[in-house]
Coordinates of C-alpha atoms and ligand atoms in Angstrom, one line a residue:
M655 CA 0.0 0.0 0.0
V656 CA 2.6 2.5 1.2
F657 CA 5.0 1.2 -1.4
R658 CA 2.5 1.5 -4.1
W659 CA 1.8 5.1 -3.2
F660 CA 5.4 6.1 -3.5
E661 CA 5.9 4.0 -6.6
N662 CA 3.0 5.8 -8.3
L663 CA 4.2 9.4 -7.5
V664 CA 5.4 9.8 -11.1
D665 CA 4.2 7.8 -14.0
P666 CA 7.4 6.7 -15.9
L667 CA 5.7 5.5 -19.0
S668 CA 3.6 8.6 -19.8
D669 CA 2.2 9.3 -23.3
E670 CA 3.9 12.6 -23.7
A671 CA 5.4 13.0 -27.1
P672 CA 9.2 12.5 -27.0
S673 CA 11.2 15.6 -27.7
R674 CA 14.9 16.1 -28.4
P675 CA 16.8 16.4 -25.2
P676 CA 19.0 19.5 -24.7
Q677 CA 22.7 19.2 -25.5
T678 CA 24.4 20.5 -22.4
L679 CA 24.8 18.0 -19.7
R680 CA 23.1 20.0 -17.0
A681 CA 20.0 20.7 -19.2
F682 CA 20.1 17.1 -20.4
I683 CA 19.9 15.8 -16.9
W684 CA 17.2 18.3 -15.9
H685 CA 15.2 17.3 -19.0
Y686 CA 14.8 13.8 -17.5
A687 CA 14.9 14.8 -13.8
K688 CA 12.1 17.4 -14.1
P689 CA 9.1 15.1 -13.5
F690 CA 10.8 13.9 -10.3
R691 CA 11.7 17.4 -9.0
W692 CA 9.3 17.3 -6.0
I693 CA 10.5 13.9 -4.9
F694 CA 14.1 15.3 -5.0
V695 CA 13.1 18.2 -2.8
G696 CA 11.7 15.7 -0.4
T697 CA 14.8 13.5 -0.3
I698 CA 17.1 16.5 0.1
T699 CA 15.1 17.5 3.2
T700 CA 15.3 14.0 4.7
S701 CA 19.0 13.8 3.9
I702 CA 19.6 17.0 5.9
I703 CA 17.6 15.8 8.8
I704 CA 19.4 12.5 8.8
A705 CA 22.8 14.0 8.7
L706 CA 21.9 16.4 11.6
I707 CA 20.6 13.5 13.8
E708 CA 23.7 11.5 13.2
V709 CA 26.2 14.2 14.1
F710 CA 24.2 15.3 17.1
A711 CA 24.1 11.7 18.3
F712 CA 27.9 11.8 18.7
E713 CA 27.6 15.1 20.5
R714 CA 25.0 13.6 22.8
I715 CA 27.3 10.6 23.6
G716 CA 30.0 13.1 24.7
T717 CA 27.6 15.2 26.8
L718 CA 26.1 12.1 28.5
I719 CA 29.5 10.8 29.4
D720 CA 30.3 14.1 31.0
L721 CA 27.0 14.2 32.8
A722 CA 27.5 10.6 34.0
S723 CA 31.0 11.3 35.3
Q724 CA 29.8 14.4 37.1
S725 CA 26.7 13.1 38.8
G726 CA 26.8 9.9 40.9
T727 CA 25.3 6.7 39.8
Q728 CA 22.2 7.2 42.0
D729 CA 21.4 10.8 40.9
F730 CA 22.0 10.3 37.2
F731 CA 18.5 9.2 36.2
G732 CA 16.8 11.7 38.5
E733 CA 18.8 14.6 37.1
H734 CA 19.3 13.7 33.5
G735 CA 16.8 11.0 32.7
G736 CA 14.8 13.4 30.4
K737 CA 17.9 14.1 28.3
L738 CA 18.7 10.5 28.1
V739 CA 15.2 9.5 27.0
L740 CA 15.2 12.3 24.4
T741 CA 18.5 11.0 22.9
L742 CA 17.3 7.4 22.9
V743 CA 14.0 8.2 21.3
M744 CA 15.8 10.3 18.7
L745 CA 18.1 7.3 17.9
A746 CA 15.6 4.5 18.1
L747 CA 12.6 6.1 16.6
V748 CA 13.1 9.4 14.7
W749 CA 16.2 8.3 12.9
P750 CA 14.8 5.0 11.5
L751 CA 11.6 6.8 10.5
M752 CA 13.5 9.4 8.7
T753 CA 15.6 6.9 6.8
L754 CA 12.4 5.0 6.0
L755 CA 10.9 8.1 4.5
D756 CA 14.2 8.8 2.6
D757 CA 14.3 5.3 1.2
L758 CA 10.6 5.3 0.2
L759 CA 11.2 8.5 -1.7
L760 CA 14.5 7.4 -3.3
L761 CA 14.1 3.7 -3.8
Q762 CA 10.4 3.5 -4.4
G763 CA 9.9 6.9 -6.0
V764 CA 13.0 7.5 -8.0
M765 CA 15.2 4.5 -8.6
G766 CA 13.2 2.2 -10.9
N767 CA 10.9 4.9 -12.3
M768 CA 13.5 7.4 -13.3
A769 CA 15.7 4.9 -15.1
M770 CA 12.7 3.5 -16.9
A771 CA 11.3 6.9 -17.7
I772 CA 14.6 7.9 -19.3
R773 CA 14.7 4.7 -21.4
W774 CA 11.1 5.1 -22.4
R775 CA 11.5 8.7 -23.5
G776 CA 14.9 7.9 -25.1
H777 CA 13.7 4.9 -26.9
R778 CA 10.7 6.6 -28.4
Y779 CA 12.9 9.4 -29.5
M780 CA 15.3 6.9 -31.1
L781 CA 12.4 5.2 -33.0
R782 CA 11.9 8.6 -34.6
Q783 CA 15.5 8.8 -35.7
S784 CA 16.1 8.6 -39.4
S785 CA 17.2 5.5 -41.2
S786 CA 20.6 7.1 -41.9
F787 CA 21.2 7.5 -38.1
F788 CA 20.9 3.7 -37.7
A789 CA 22.8 3.1 -40.9
D790 CA 25.7 5.0 -39.4
D791 CA 25.8 3.2 -36.1
F792 CA 25.7 -0.3 -34.5
A793 CA 22.2 -1.1 -33.3
G794 CA 23.8 -2.8 -30.3
R795 CA 25.8 0.3 -29.5
V796 CA 22.8 2.6 -29.6
A797 CA 20.9 0.1 -27.3
T798 CA 23.7 0.0 -24.8
K799 CA 23.9 3.8 -24.7
L800 CA 20.2 4.0 -24.1
M801 CA 20.4 1.5 -21.2
Q802 CA 23.6 3.0 -19.7
S803 CA 22.9 6.6 -19.9
A804 CA 19.6 6.0 -18.1
L805 CA 21.6 4.8 -15.1
G806 CA 24.1 7.6 -15.6
V807 CA 21.6 10.3 -15.6
R808 CA 19.6 8.9 -12.6
E809 CA 22.7 8.4 -10.5
T810 CA 24.0 11.8 -11.3
A811 CA 20.8 13.4 -10.3
I812 CA 20.5 11.5 -7.1
K813 CA 24.1 12.0 -6.0
M814 CA 24.2 15.7 -6.9
T815 CA 21.2 16.3 -4.7
N816 CA 21.3 13.8 -1.8
L817 CA 24.9 12.9 -1.4
L818 CA 26.4 16.3 -1.6
V819 CA 23.8 17.9 0.7
W820 CA 24.1 15.1 3.2
A821 CA 27.9 15.3 3.2
G822 CA 27.9 19.1 3.4
V823 CA 25.5 19.1 6.4
Y824 CA 27.5 16.3 8.1
F825 CA 30.8 18.1 7.8
G826 CA 29.4 21.5 8.5
S827 CA 27.7 20.5 11.7
A828 CA 30.7 18.4 12.8
L829 CA 32.9 21.5 12.3
F830 CA 30.4 23.6 14.3
L831 CA 30.4 21.2 17.2
F832 CA 34.2 20.9 17.3
F833 CA 34.4 24.7 17.3
A834 CA 31.9 25.0 20.1
N835 CA 34.0 22.7 22.2
D836 CA 37.3 24.3 21.4
P837 CA 38.3 26.3 18.3
L838 CA 41.7 24.6 18.3
L839 CA 40.0 21.2 17.8
T840 CA 38.9 22.3 14.3
L841 CA 42.5 22.5 13.2
P842 CA 43.1 18.8 12.2
L843 CA 39.7 18.7 10.7
L844 CA 40.2 21.7 8.5
L845 CA 43.7 20.5 7.4
W846 CA 42.2 17.2 6.6
F847 CA 39.3 18.8 4.7
G848 CA 41.8 20.8 2.6
A849 CA 43.8 17.7 1.8
Y850 CA 40.7 15.7 1.1
L851 CA 39.4 18.3 -1.4
T852 CA 42.8 18.5 -3.1
T853 CA 42.7 14.7 -3.5
I854 CA 39.3 14.8 -5.0
K855 CA 40.4 17.6 -7.3
I856 CA 43.4 15.7 -8.5
F857 CA 41.8 12.3 -8.9
V858 CA 38.2 12.7 -9.8
P859 CA 38.6 14.5 -13.1
R860 CA 41.0 11.7 -14.2
L861 CA 38.6 9.1 -13.0
A862 CA 35.8 10.8 -14.9
K863 CA 37.8 11.0 -18.1
I864 CA 38.7 7.4 -17.9
S865 CA 35.1 6.4 -17.2
E866 CA 33.9 8.3 -20.2
I867 CA 36.5 6.5 -22.4
Q868 CA 35.6 3.2 -20.8
S869 CA 31.9 3.8 -21.4
E870 CA 32.6 4.4 -25.1
H871 CA 34.8 1.3 -25.3
R872 CA 32.0 -0.7 -23.6
S873 CA 29.4 0.4 -26.2
M874 CA 31.8 -0.2 -29.0
L875 CA 32.5 -3.7 -27.7
T876 CA 28.8 -4.5 -27.3
G877 CA 28.2 -3.2 -30.8
R878 CA 30.9 -5.5 -32.2
I879 CA 29.6 -8.6 -30.3
V880 CA 26.0 -7.9 -31.3
D881 CA 27.0 -7.3 -34.9
A882 CA 28.6 -10.8 -35.0
Y883 CA 25.6 -12.5 -33.4
T884 CA 23.1 -10.8 -35.7
N885 CA 25.1 -11.8 -38.7
I886 CA 26.0 -15.3 -37.4
S887 CA 25.3 -17.0 -40.7
T888 CA 27.8 -14.8 -42.6
V889 CA 30.3 -15.4 -39.8
K890 CA 29.8 -19.2 -40.3
L891 CA 29.6 -19.3 -44.0
F892 CA 32.8 -17.5 -44.6
S893 CA 34.6 -19.3 -41.8
T894 CA 35.8 -16.0 -40.6
G895 CA 36.2 -17.4 -37.1
P896 CA 39.7 -16.2 -36.5
A897 CA 39.1 -12.8 -38.1
E898 CA 36.0 -12.4 -36.0
D899 CA 38.0 -13.4 -32.9
A900 CA 40.6 -10.8 -33.8
Y901 CA 37.9 -8.2 -34.2
A902 CA 36.5 -9.0 -30.8
R903 CA 39.9 -9.4 -29.1
D904 CA 40.9 -6.0 -30.5
G905 CA 37.7 -4.5 -28.9
M906 CA 38.3 -6.2 -25.6
R907 CA 42.0 -5.3 -25.5
T908 CA 41.0 -1.7 -26.1
M909 CA 38.5 -1.8 -23.2
L910 CA 41.0 -3.6 -20.9
G911 CA 43.4 -0.7 -21.5
S912 CA 41.0 1.7 -19.9
V913 CA 40.0 -0.8 -17.2
Y914 CA 43.7 -1.1 -16.1
Q915 CA 44.1 2.6 -16.1
Q916 CA 41.0 3.0 -14.0
M917 CA 42.2 0.4 -11.5
R918 CA 45.6 2.0 -11.1
L919 CA 44.0 5.3 -10.3
A920 CA 41.8 3.5 -7.8
T921 CA 44.7 2.0 -5.9
L922 CA 46.6 5.3 -5.8
L923 CA 43.5 7.1 -4.6
S924 CA 42.7 4.6 -1.9
T925 CA 46.3 4.9 -0.5
T926 CA 46.2 8.6 -0.5
I927 CA 42.9 8.8 1.4
H928 CA 44.0 6.3 4.0
T929 CA 47.1 8.3 4.7
I930 CA 45.3 11.6 5.2
N931 CA 42.6 10.0 7.2
G932 CA 45.1 8.4 9.5
V933 CA 46.8 11.7 10.1
M934 CA 43.5 13.4 10.8
I935 CA 42.4 10.9 13.4
A936 CA 45.8 10.8 15.1
G937 CA 45.8 14.6 15.1
T938 CA 42.4 14.9 16.6
L939 CA 43.0 12.3 19.3
G940 CA 46.4 13.7 20.2
L941 CA 45.2 17.3 20.3
G942 CA 42.1 16.3 22.3
I943 CA 44.1 14.5 24.9
F944 CA 46.6 17.5 25.1
L945 CA 43.7 20.0 25.5
W946 CA 42.1 17.7 28.2
S947 CA 45.4 17.5 30.1
S948 CA 45.6 21.3 30.0
G949 CA 42.1 21.5 31.3
A950 CA 40.5 23.0 28.2
L951 CA 38.4 20.0 27.3
T952 CA 36.2 17.5 29.2
I953 CA 36.8 13.9 28.8
G954 CA 33.4 13.6 27.2
A955 CA 34.4 16.2 24.5
V956 CA 37.5 14.2 23.7
A957 CA 35.4 11.0 23.4
F958 CA 33.0 12.9 21.1
A959 CA 35.7 14.4 18.9
A960 CA 37.6 11.1 18.6
T961 CA 34.5 9.0 17.7
L962 CA 33.3 11.6 15.2
A963 CA 36.8 11.7 13.7
L964 CA 36.6 7.9 13.3
R965 CA 33.2 8.2 11.8
L966 CA 34.3 10.9 9.4
Q967 CA 37.1 8.8 8.1
G968 CA 34.5 6.0 7.4
I969 CA 32.3 8.5 5.6
S970 CA 35.2 9.9 3.7
H971 CA 35.8 6.6 2.0
F972 CA 32.2 6.1 1.2
F973 CA 31.9 9.7 0.0
L974 CA 35.0 9.5 -2.2
W975 CA 33.8 6.4 -4.0
E976 CA 30.4 7.9 -4.4
I977 CA 32.1 11.0 -5.9
A978 CA 34.2 8.9 -8.2
N979 CA 31.1 7.0 -9.0
L980 CA 29.3 10.2 -9.6
F981 CA 31.8 11.3 -12.1
E982 CA 31.6 7.9 -13.7
N983 CA 27.9 8.4 -14.1
I984 CA 28.4 11.9 -15.4
G985 CA 30.8 10.3 -18.0
M986 CA 28.1 7.8 -18.9
A987 CA 25.4 10.5 -19.1
Q988 CA 27.7 12.7 -21.2
N989 CA 28.6 9.9 -23.5
G990 CA 24.9 8.8 -23.9
M991 CA 23.9 12.4 -24.5
E992 CA 25.9 12.5 -27.7
T993 CA 23.8 9.7 -29.1
L994 CA 20.4 10.4 -27.4
A995 CA 20.4 14.1 -28.1
K996 CA 21.3 13.9 -31.8
P997 CA 18.8 16.0 -33.8
L998 CA 16.4 14.0 -35.9
A999 CA 17.6 14.1 -39.4
V1000 CA 14.1 13.8 -40.8
Q1001 CA 11.6 15.9 -38.9
D1002 CA 7.9 16.8 -39.2
R1003 CA 7.8 20.4 -40.3
S1004 CA 4.1 20.8 -39.6
Q1005 CA 1.2 18.8 -38.2
E1006 CA -0.5 18.8 -41.6
R1007 CA -1.6 15.3 -42.6
L1008 CA -1.2 14.0 -46.1
Q1009 CA -4.6 13.7 -47.9
V1010 CA -4.4 11.2 -50.7
Q1011 CA -7.4 11.5 -53.1
E1012 CA -6.1 10.2 -56.4
G1013 CA -2.5 9.1 -55.7
A1014 CA -0.5 11.1 -58.2
I1015 CA 3.2 11.1 -57.5
T1016 CA 5.7 13.7 -58.8
F1017 CA 9.4 13.7 -58.4
D1018 CA 10.3 17.3 -59.1
D1019 CA 14.0 17.8 -59.9
V1020 CA 15.2 15.7 -57.1
T1021 CA 18.8 15.4 -56.1
F1022 CA 20.2 13.1 -53.5
H1023 CA 23.5 11.4 -52.8
Y1024 CA 23.5 10.2 -49.2
G1025 CA 25.4 13.2 -48.0
K1026 CA 28.3 12.7 -50.5
D1027 CA 29.1 15.3 -53.0
K1028 CA 27.8 13.6 -56.2
G1029 CA 26.3 10.5 -57.7
I1030 CA 23.2 8.4 -57.0
I1031 CA 20.3 10.8 -57.9
D1032 CA 20.7 14.0 -59.8
D1033 CA 17.9 16.3 -61.0
F1034 CA 15.5 13.5 -61.3
S1035 CA 12.0 14.2 -62.5
L1036 CA 9.1 11.8 -62.9
T1037 CA 5.4 12.0 -62.7
V1038 CA 3.2 9.0 -62.0
Q1039 CA -0.4 9.5 -62.9
P1040 CA -3.2 8.6 -60.4
G1041 CA -3.8 4.8 -60.6
E1042 CA -0.9 4.3 -62.9
K1043 CA 1.2 1.1 -62.6
V1044 CA 4.8 1.9 -63.1
G1045 CA 7.7 -0.6 -63.2
L1046 CA 11.2 0.6 -62.3
V1047 CA 14.0 -1.3 -64.1
G1048 CA 17.7 -0.8 -63.9
R1049 CA 21.0 -2.3 -63.0
S1050 CA 21.8 -3.1 -59.5
G1051 CA 22.9 0.1 -57.7
A1052 CA 21.1 2.3 -60.2
G1053 CA 19.2 4.0 -57.4
K1054 CA 15.8 2.3 -57.5
S1055 CA 15.5 1.6 -53.8
T1056 CA 16.9 5.0 -53.1
L1057 CA 14.0 6.6 -55.0
V1058 CA 11.5 4.6 -53.1
N1059 CA 13.2 5.5 -49.8
L1060 CA 13.0 9.2 -50.7
L1061 CA 9.3 8.8 -51.6
L1062 CA 8.8 7.3 -48.1
R1063 CA 10.9 10.2 -46.7
L1064 CA 13.3 7.9 -45.0
H1065 CA 15.8 10.5 -46.1
D1066 CA 15.2 14.1 -47.0
V1067 CA 15.9 15.1 -50.6
E1068 CA 18.9 17.4 -50.9
K1069 CA 17.3 19.4 -53.7
G1070 CA 13.9 19.5 -55.4
R1071 CA 10.5 18.2 -54.1
I1072 CA 8.4 15.1 -54.1
L1073 CA 4.7 15.7 -54.3
I1074 CA 1.8 13.4 -53.7
D1075 CA -1.5 14.8 -55.1
G1076 CA 0.2 18.2 -55.1
Q1077 CA 1.3 18.1 -51.5
D1078 CA 5.0 18.3 -50.7
I1079 CA 5.8 15.2 -48.6
A1080 CA 8.3 17.2 -46.6
Q1081 CA 5.4 19.4 -45.4
V1082 CA 3.2 16.7 -44.0
T1083 CA 3.6 14.4 -41.0
Q1084 CA 5.7 11.3 -41.6
D1085 CA 3.1 9.2 -40.0
S1086 CA 0.4 10.3 -42.4
L1087 CA 2.8 9.9 -45.4
R1088 CA 3.8 6.4 -44.5
A1089 CA 0.2 5.4 -43.6
S1090 CA -0.8 6.2 -47.2
I1091 CA 1.8 3.9 -48.7
G1092 CA 2.0 0.2 -48.6
V1093 CA 5.5 -1.1 -49.1
V1094 CA 7.2 -4.5 -49.5
T1095 CA 10.9 -3.7 -49.1
Q1096 CA 13.7 -5.5 -50.8
D1097 CA 15.0 -7.2 -47.7
T1098 CA 12.0 -8.2 -45.9
A1099 CA 13.1 -8.6 -42.3
L1100 CA 10.3 -9.5 -39.9
M1101 CA 10.0 -8.7 -36.3
H1102 CA 10.8 -11.5 -33.8
R1103 CA 7.1 -11.7 -32.8
S1104 CA 4.2 -13.8 -33.8
I1105 CA 3.1 -14.1 -37.5
R1106 CA -0.2 -12.4 -36.4
E1107 CA 1.7 -9.3 -35.0
N1108 CA 3.8 -9.2 -38.1
I1109 CA 0.9 -9.2 -40.5
A1110 CA -1.2 -6.8 -38.5
Y1111 CA 1.8 -4.5 -38.0
G1112 CA 0.4 -1.8 -40.3
R1113 CA -3.2 -2.2 -38.9
P1114 CA -3.1 -3.4 -35.3
E1115 CA -6.8 -3.3 -34.9
A1116 CA -7.4 -5.8 -37.8
S1117 CA -9.7 -8.7 -37.0
E1118 CA -8.7 -12.3 -37.1
E1119 CA -10.7 -12.9 -40.3
D1120 CA -9.1 -9.9 -42.0
I1121 CA -5.6 -11.2 -41.1
I1122 CA -6.5 -14.7 -42.4
A1123 CA -8.0 -13.3 -45.6
A1124 CA -4.8 -11.2 -46.2
A1125 CA -2.6 -14.3 -45.6
K1126 CA -4.7 -16.3 -48.1
K1127 CA -4.4 -13.6 -50.7
A1128 CA -0.7 -13.6 -50.3
E1129 CA -0.6 -17.4 -50.7
A1130 CA 0.8 -17.6 -47.2
W1131 CA -2.1 -19.3 -45.4
A1132 CA -1.1 -22.8 -46.3
F1133 CA 2.3 -22.6 -44.8
I1134 CA 1.2 -20.5 -41.8
E1135 CA -1.3 -23.2 -40.8
E1136 CA 1.5 -25.7 -40.6
L1137 CA 3.9 -23.5 -38.5
E1138 CA 4.9 -24.4 -35.0
D1139 CA 7.7 -22.8 -33.1
K1140 CA 9.9 -24.2 -30.3
K1141 CA 7.5 -23.2 -27.5
G1142 CA 4.6 -25.0 -29.2
R1143 CA 2.9 -21.9 -30.5
R1144 CA 1.1 -22.7 -33.8
G1145 CA -0.2 -21.0 -36.9
L1146 CA -0.6 -17.2 -36.5
D1147 CA 0.8 -17.4 -33.0
A1148 CA 4.1 -18.9 -34.0
H1149 CA 7.1 -16.7 -33.6
V1150 CA 9.4 -16.2 -36.6
G1151 CA 12.9 -15.7 -35.1
E1152 CA 15.0 -12.5 -35.2
R1153 CA 14.4 -10.7 -38.5
G1154 CA 12.3 -13.7 -39.5
V1155 CA 15.1 -16.2 -39.8
K1156 CA 12.9 -19.2 -39.1
L1157 CA 11.0 -18.7 -42.4
S1158 CA 12.3 -19.2 -45.9
G1159 CA 13.0 -16.2 -48.0
G1160 CA 9.8 -16.7 -50.0
Q1161 CA 7.7 -17.3 -46.9
R1162 CA 9.0 -14.1 -45.5
Q1163 CA 8.0 -12.2 -48.6
R1164 CA 4.5 -13.6 -48.5
V1165 CA 4.1 -12.5 -44.9
A1166 CA 5.3 -9.1 -46.0
L1167 CA 2.8 -9.1 -48.8
A1168 CA 0.0 -10.1 -46.5
R1169 CA 1.0 -7.2 -44.3
V1170 CA 0.6 -4.8 -47.2
I1171 CA -2.6 -6.3 -48.4
L1172 CA -4.1 -5.9 -44.9
K1173 CA -2.8 -2.3 -44.7
D1174 CA -4.7 -1.5 -47.9
A1175 CA -3.0 1.9 -48.5
P1176 CA -3.9 4.0 -51.6
I1177 CA -0.3 3.8 -52.9
L1178 CA 1.7 0.6 -53.3
I1179 CA 5.4 0.1 -53.6
F1180 CA 6.9 -3.3 -54.4
D1181 CA 10.7 -3.5 -54.2
E1182 CA 11.5 -7.0 -55.4
A1183 CA 8.4 -8.1 -53.6
T1184 CA 8.2 -11.5 -55.3
S1185 CA 11.8 -12.1 -56.1
A1186 CA 12.2 -15.0 -53.8
L1187 CA 9.1 -16.9 -54.9
D1188 CA 9.1 -19.8 -57.3
S1189 CA 7.4 -19.0 -60.6
E1190 CA 4.3 -21.0 -59.8
V1191 CA 3.6 -19.2 -56.5
E1192 CA 4.5 -15.9 -58.2
A1193 CA 2.0 -16.5 -60.9
A1194 CA -0.6 -17.4 -58.4
I1195 CA 0.0 -14.3 -56.4
Q1196 CA 0.2 -12.1 -59.4
G1197 CA -3.5 -12.6 -60.0
R1198 CA -4.3 -11.6 -56.5
L1199 CA -2.0 -8.6 -56.7
D1200 CA -3.7 -7.3 -59.8
E1201 CA -6.9 -7.4 -57.9
L1202 CA -5.2 -5.6 -54.9
M1203 CA -3.7 -3.0 -57.1
G1204 CA -7.1 -2.1 -58.7
E1205 CA -7.3 1.7 -58.8
K1206 CA -4.2 2.2 -56.7
T1207 CA -1.0 3.9 -57.8
V1208 CA 1.7 1.4 -57.9
I1209 CA 5.5 1.5 -58.3
A1210 CA 7.1 -1.9 -58.7
I1211 CA 10.7 -2.8 -58.9
A1212 CA 11.9 -6.1 -60.3
H1213 CA 15.0 -7.6 -61.8
R1214 CA 12.9 -10.5 -63.1
L1215 CA 11.4 -8.5 -65.9
S1216 CA 8.5 -10.8 -66.6
T1217 CA 7.1 -9.7 -63.2
I1218 CA 6.6 -6.2 -64.4
A1219 CA 6.4 -6.5 -68.1
A1220 CA 2.6 -6.0 -68.0
M1221 CA 2.7 -2.6 -66.2
D1222 CA 1.3 0.6 -67.8
R1223 CA 4.8 2.1 -68.1
L1224 CA 8.3 1.0 -67.5
I1225 CA 11.0 3.4 -66.4
V1226 CA 14.5 2.4 -67.1
L1227 CA 17.0 3.9 -64.7
D1228 CA 20.7 4.1 -65.0
Q1229 CA 23.0 6.0 -62.6
G1230 CA 20.0 7.8 -61.0
A1231 CA 18.6 9.1 -64.3
I1232 CA 15.8 7.9 -66.6
V1233 CA 17.4 6.5 -69.8
E1234 CA 14.3 5.0 -71.3
E1235 CA 10.6 4.8 -70.7
G1236 CA 7.5 3.3 -72.3
T1237 CA 5.5 0.1 -72.4
H1238 CA 7.2 -3.2 -72.6
S1239 CA 6.6 -3.6 -76.3
A1240 CA 7.7 -0.1 -77.1
L1241 CA 10.9 -0.6 -75.2
I1242 CA 11.6 -3.8 -76.9
T1243 CA 11.1 -2.2 -80.3
H1244 CA 13.3 0.7 -79.1
G1245 CA 16.1 -1.8 -78.6
G1246 CA 18.0 0.0 -75.8
L1247 CA 19.1 -1.1 -72.3
Y1248 CA 15.7 -2.7 -71.5
A1249 CA 15.7 -4.7 -74.6
S1250 CA 19.1 -6.0 -73.9
L1251 CA 18.2 -6.9 -70.3
W1252 CA 15.0 -8.7 -71.6
D1253 CA 17.0 -10.4 -74.2
R1254 CA 19.3 -11.9 -71.7
Q1255 CA 16.5 -13.1 -69.4
S1256 CA 14.4 -14.6 -72.2
G1257 CA 17.4 -16.5 -73.6
G1258 CA 18.1 -14.7 -76.8
F1259 CA 14.6 -15.0 -78.1
I1260 CA 14.3 -11.2 -78.7
A1261 CA 17.8 -10.9 -80.1
T1262 CA 17.0 -13.3 -83.0
K1263 CA 13.8 -11.3 -83.6
E1264 CA 15.8 -8.1 -83.6
D1265 CA 18.5 -9.5 -85.8
A1266 CA 15.8 -10.5 -88.2
A1267 CA 14.4 -7.0 -88.2
Ligands
ATP548 P1 19.4 -3.1 -56.4 O1 18.8 -3.4 -57.7 O2 20.7 -3.8 -56.2 O3 18.5 -3.1 -55.3 P2 19.1 -0.2 -56.4 O4 18.9 0.4 -57.7 O5 18.0 -0.4 -55.5 O6 20.0 -1.6 -56.5 P3 20.1 1.6 -54.4 O7 19.9 0.7 -53.2 O8 19.1 2.7 -54.6 O9 20.2 0.7 -55.7 O10 21.5 2.2 -54.3 C1 22.0 3.2 -55.1 C2 23.4 3.6 -54.7 O11 23.3 4.2 -53.4 C3 24.4 2.5 -54.6 O12 25.5 2.9 -55.2 C4 24.6 2.4 -53.1 O13 25.9 2.1 -52.8 C5 24.3 3.7 -52.5 N1 23.7 3.6 -51.2 C6 22.6 2.9 -50.8 N2 22.3 3.1 -49.5 C7 23.2 3.9 -49.0 C8 23.4 4.5 -47.7 N3 22.6 4.3 -46.7 N4 24.5 5.3 -47.6 C9 25.3 5.6 -48.7 N5 25.1 5.1 -49.9 C10 24.1 4.3 -50.1
MG549 MG1 17.3 -1.9 -54.4

């Protein structure tokens, strides 16, 4: 009950739209800490109270010793019973209650929730990152950064508030009490404090630096390992075992380098701290006894000063590691920030939604070369009429998939515009754009989820009948019915393995087709959608696809030219530019690139005809 109340103080998984985090560390941390600010105010308050209780407990011990030594054993309770009871209540009741409140706020309120809130907001922001962002990085590395920096940010926020305040109050009040007993007593303490701060100043920035480097090394190493696991079949097929080992060993060696350095610093630091602590305790004890012998201090005060000095040395270790840890976390947060706060390369410029009435597509003078200075697509113009079925043909690397990706706005064009029904796709929301286009991509990777979830991915609310109907139209139902995965889930419930590895290439394509059929968008794009199917299944699907295409605008890409020969118009691309266009028969008659490609696929049949002509 009580736990639940504290756990629910802040909802970590709120629906709030994720925004780009700021790019300075302080603002970055505040960005994530803000929902928890009131809890932090609470824990700061409890930390102060706890520190005060602890320090005054030592002072009480000293005072009670003095009182006990002054009054006789019989009179003590009569004279000082009240003070004793107050101290005992403070220690046995108020102190535990305060720490309970502190823990409830910190452990129940902040710990789990804040880390998860950061991951949730960060992950949703990452999902909005452009394809080029992920093309430029390891997926494993991005994931590690997300997980790590959540901890980094949380720990930084907690330590900056609670730890520093607690230690400050502790030291401040200790100093005050020493001073109240005898100003001279503060001398060892002040000297110690100076030495302690200097130590922190020398060591901590180095520790922080090495932590940041290490955190980078760790993400890099995870990235390399995950990359190998994801591409395990390539690793096996090319028996690159030793090379792969070397790649990982190199990553691990790099990381070890920073681990060694960190551990050396740790040893040096620990020795330094022990030395200055020893000197401080010895100084306080010696000075206290000296002051007592000269009559300036009571024996109770000496006991108080010595025990507190011992306690301070204990704290100083704890505090130092916490500070080192704090800087490690700052390093992690800093390092994560560089990834998590990257601006979105492709952004919604307005909240306008794309309205597709007819489905006309226009590429207007489009230029794009993946951020390089030339090549790929230059000044490309093409208009696809509403309902027109266009086939894109061209050599591998001609830029076909790139054009499709631009139409889907997976990248922003560098020059020119792409219009759908007269609306610039850069001026409408990406969601509305992509909702209007059904795509089967060239490399159909499925999600490691059930077949049902994969098919319904574009229309989660679809009914069971709709899903089955779509699967049937894609000629996928027969094999789906037979499926069973390791955990005994069957049919639509069977899971397909990471990226769909448990299905054959052709089965995967059919699931992808079913997904598009179910989505039923007004514009369709098929990028080698049937390339992995045998001719028989392809022919069977072709009929269904014609029905699906109906009035829709369609762009289909295929190397197997028979797949698209029947389209209204064929566009032949070479090096990002249109070199030929027309119907199949017109292009054959024309005798250019298309004719020669066709020629080769149809086994010279056309060539003889041409030769005859
Ligand atoms: P295929 O028939 O083999 O699928 P394609 O016509 O679809 O070829 P694209 O995938 O559009 O070819 O690639 C066109 C060019 O763009 C290629 O030279 C490729 O190297 C380059 N390219 C593709 N993706 C990227 C990327 N993310 N970053 C940089 N260059 C890229
Ligand atoms: Mg392609």
